[in-house]
Amino acid sequence: MENCVFCKIVNGEIPSNKLYEDDKFMSFLTIEPVSRGHLLIIPKEHIVWMQDAPDEIISEIYKIAKKLMHALKKSMGADYVQLSVVGEEIPHFHIHLFSRMYNDGLLRFPHTRYKDGEAEEIAKKITEAF
């Protein structure tokens, strides 16, 4: 895609700190890290949303993520590595991996509670759509 930042990185138009590359995927450090070593993994093919990716792309990218999680944890001395698929900031499917330490003070997602009967309604809608 012509104006996609990640496609420009894949094509070598924008420099990156590349960590992994094969014929289908690329991984590089993000320019706005949550923690040291925060990296992204992308398919080279322009796919906007994860749910639109072929199953083999999903399987392969998560196998790469697992290997990079081990490398990130070891190299950064982290307690664990967090994985996130957010997607709204750049319209190209990508996975975030970032090192975490217990009690590192990073914010977590806000949590709420369902009202009475609401969880059952939502579960029904999702299972019907599935």
Short mmCIF file of C-alpha atoms in Angstrom, two decimals:
data_model
loop_
_atom_site.label_atom_id
_atom_site.label_comp_id
_atom_site.label_asym_id
_atom_site.label_seq_id
_atom_site.Cartn_x
_atom_site.Cartn_y
_atom_site.Cartn_z
CA MET A 1 0.00 0.00 0.00
CA GLU A 2 1.36 3.33 -1.13
CA ASN A 3 1.13 5.39 2.11
CA CYS A 4 1.63 2.59 4.65
CA VAL A 5 4.61 3.23 6.93
CA PHE A 6 5.19 -0.49 7.44
CA CYS A 7 5.08 -1.22 3.71
CA LYS A 8 7.67 1.52 3.25
CA ILE A 9 9.86 -0.17 5.89
CA VAL A 10 9.45 -3.52 4.09
CA ASN A 11 10.43 -1.86 0.79
CA GLY A 12 13.49 -0.18 2.34
CA GLU A 13 12.10 3.34 1.86
CA ILE A 14 12.21 4.00 5.62
CA PRO A 15 15.11 2.72 7.74
CA SER A 16 14.50 0.39 10.68
CA ASN A 17 16.40 -1.53 13.33
CA LYS A 18 15.61 -4.90 11.82
CA LEU A 19 15.60 -7.91 14.15
CA TYR A 20 14.19 -10.67 11.95
CA GLU A 21 13.28 -11.09 8.30
CA ASP A 22 12.21 -13.89 6.01
CA ASP A 23 10.21 -13.94 2.78
CA LYS A 24 6.86 -13.31 4.55
CA PHE A 25 7.61 -11.43 7.78
CA MET A 26 9.75 -8.73 9.30
CA SER A 27 10.45 -7.64 12.86
CA PHE A 28 12.01 -4.37 13.98
CA LEU A 29 12.24 -2.06 16.99
CA THR A 30 9.40 0.42 17.31
CA ILE A 31 10.32 4.11 17.33
CA GLU A 32 8.04 4.77 20.35
CA PRO A 33 8.87 1.99 22.83
CA VAL A 34 6.85 1.13 25.92
CA SER A 35 9.99 -0.51 27.33
CA ARG A 36 13.53 -1.35 26.18
CA GLY A 37 13.47 -3.73 23.23
CA HIS A 38 9.82 -3.07 22.30
CA LEU A 39 9.50 -4.65 18.89
CA LEU A 40 6.95 -5.16 16.16
CA ILE A 41 6.35 -8.16 13.93
CA ILE A 42 4.55 -7.62 10.63
CA PRO A 43 3.58 -9.63 7.60
CA LYS A 44 5.28 -8.15 4.54
CA GLU A 45 2.00 -8.42 2.67
CA HIS A 46 -0.26 -5.45 3.40
CA ILE A 47 -3.06 -6.79 5.58
CA VAL A 48 -4.96 -4.18 7.57
CA TRP A 49 -6.62 -6.31 10.26
CA MET A 50 -5.47 -9.55 11.87
CA GLN A 51 -8.89 -11.14 11.35
CA ASP A 52 -8.48 -10.64 7.59
CA ALA A 53 -5.15 -12.49 7.45
CA PRO A 54 -5.04 -16.03 6.06
CA ASP A 55 -4.77 -18.72 8.76
CA GLU A 56 -1.24 -19.67 7.69
CA ILE A 57 -0.07 -16.06 8.22
CA ILE A 58 -1.59 -16.07 11.72
CA SER A 59 0.06 -19.40 12.59
CA GLU A 60 3.46 -18.41 11.27
CA ILE A 61 3.56 -14.94 12.83
CA TYR A 62 2.78 -16.37 16.27
CA LYS A 63 5.55 -18.97 15.92
CA ILE A 64 7.97 -16.12 15.15
CA ALA A 65 6.55 -14.15 18.09
CA LYS A 66 7.27 -17.03 20.45
CA LYS A 67 10.91 -17.20 19.35
CA LEU A 68 11.31 -13.44 19.63
CA MET A 69 9.66 -13.46 23.08
CA HIS A 70 12.38 -15.80 24.34
CA ALA A 71 15.11 -13.61 22.81
CA LEU A 72 13.58 -10.41 24.19
CA LYS A 73 13.14 -11.81 27.70
CA LYS A 74 16.72 -13.10 27.80
CA SER A 75 18.38 -10.05 26.22
CA MET A 76 16.52 -7.47 28.32
CA GLY A 77 16.60 -9.45 31.57
CA ALA A 78 12.81 -9.20 31.75
CA ASP A 79 10.48 -11.08 34.05
CA TYR A 80 8.14 -11.67 31.13
CA VAL A 81 7.20 -10.40 27.67
CA GLN A 82 3.81 -8.92 26.89
CA LEU A 83 2.19 -9.43 23.49
CA SER A 84 -0.38 -7.03 22.11
CA VAL A 85 -2.32 -6.74 18.86
CA VAL A 86 -3.86 -3.29 18.87
CA GLY A 87 -3.90 -2.07 15.30
CA GLU A 88 -5.53 1.33 15.23
CA GLU A 89 -2.37 3.43 15.06
CA ILE A 90 -1.07 2.02 11.76
CA PRO A 91 -3.43 0.24 9.36
CA HIS A 92 -1.20 -2.82 8.81
CA PHE A 93 -1.54 -5.96 10.95
CA HIS A 94 1.25 -6.02 13.52
CA ILE A 95 2.12 -7.59 16.83
CA HIS A 96 3.81 -5.69 19.65
CA LEU A 97 6.22 -7.49 21.99
CA PHE A 98 7.65 -5.62 24.94
CA SER A 99 9.65 -6.63 27.96
CA ARG A 100 8.07 -6.29 31.37
CA MET A 101 9.22 -6.45 34.94
CA TYR A 102 6.92 -7.29 37.82
CA ASN A 103 5.90 -4.00 39.47
CA ASP A 104 7.29 -1.92 36.58
CA GLY A 105 4.48 0.57 37.00
CA LEU A 106 3.27 0.33 33.41
CA LEU A 107 -0.43 0.97 33.14
CA ARG A 108 -2.74 -1.90 32.57
CA PHE A 109 -6.00 -1.96 30.65
CA PRO A 110 -8.90 -0.55 32.68
CA HIS A 111 -11.29 -3.18 34.01
CA THR A 112 -15.02 -2.88 34.56
CA ARG A 113 -17.81 -5.23 35.67
CA TYR A 114 -20.82 -6.39 33.71
CA LYS A 115 -24.25 -5.41 34.97
CA ASP A 116 -26.66 -8.20 35.92
CA GLY A 117 -27.49 -10.29 32.85
CA GLU A 118 -25.20 -8.29 30.55
CA ALA A 119 -22.46 -10.95 30.33
CA GLU A 120 -24.99 -13.58 29.25
CA GLU A 121 -26.36 -11.26 26.53
CA ILE A 122 -22.92 -10.51 25.18
CA ALA A 123 -21.85 -14.16 25.29
CA LYS A 124 -24.99 -15.09 23.32
CA LYS A 125 -24.30 -12.44 20.66
CA ILE A 126 -20.69 -13.56 20.23
CA THR A 127 -21.51 -17.28 20.07
CA GLU A 128 -24.28 -16.62 17.55
CA ALA A 129 -21.89 -14.62 15.38
CA PHE A 130 -19.22 -17.32 15.67
#
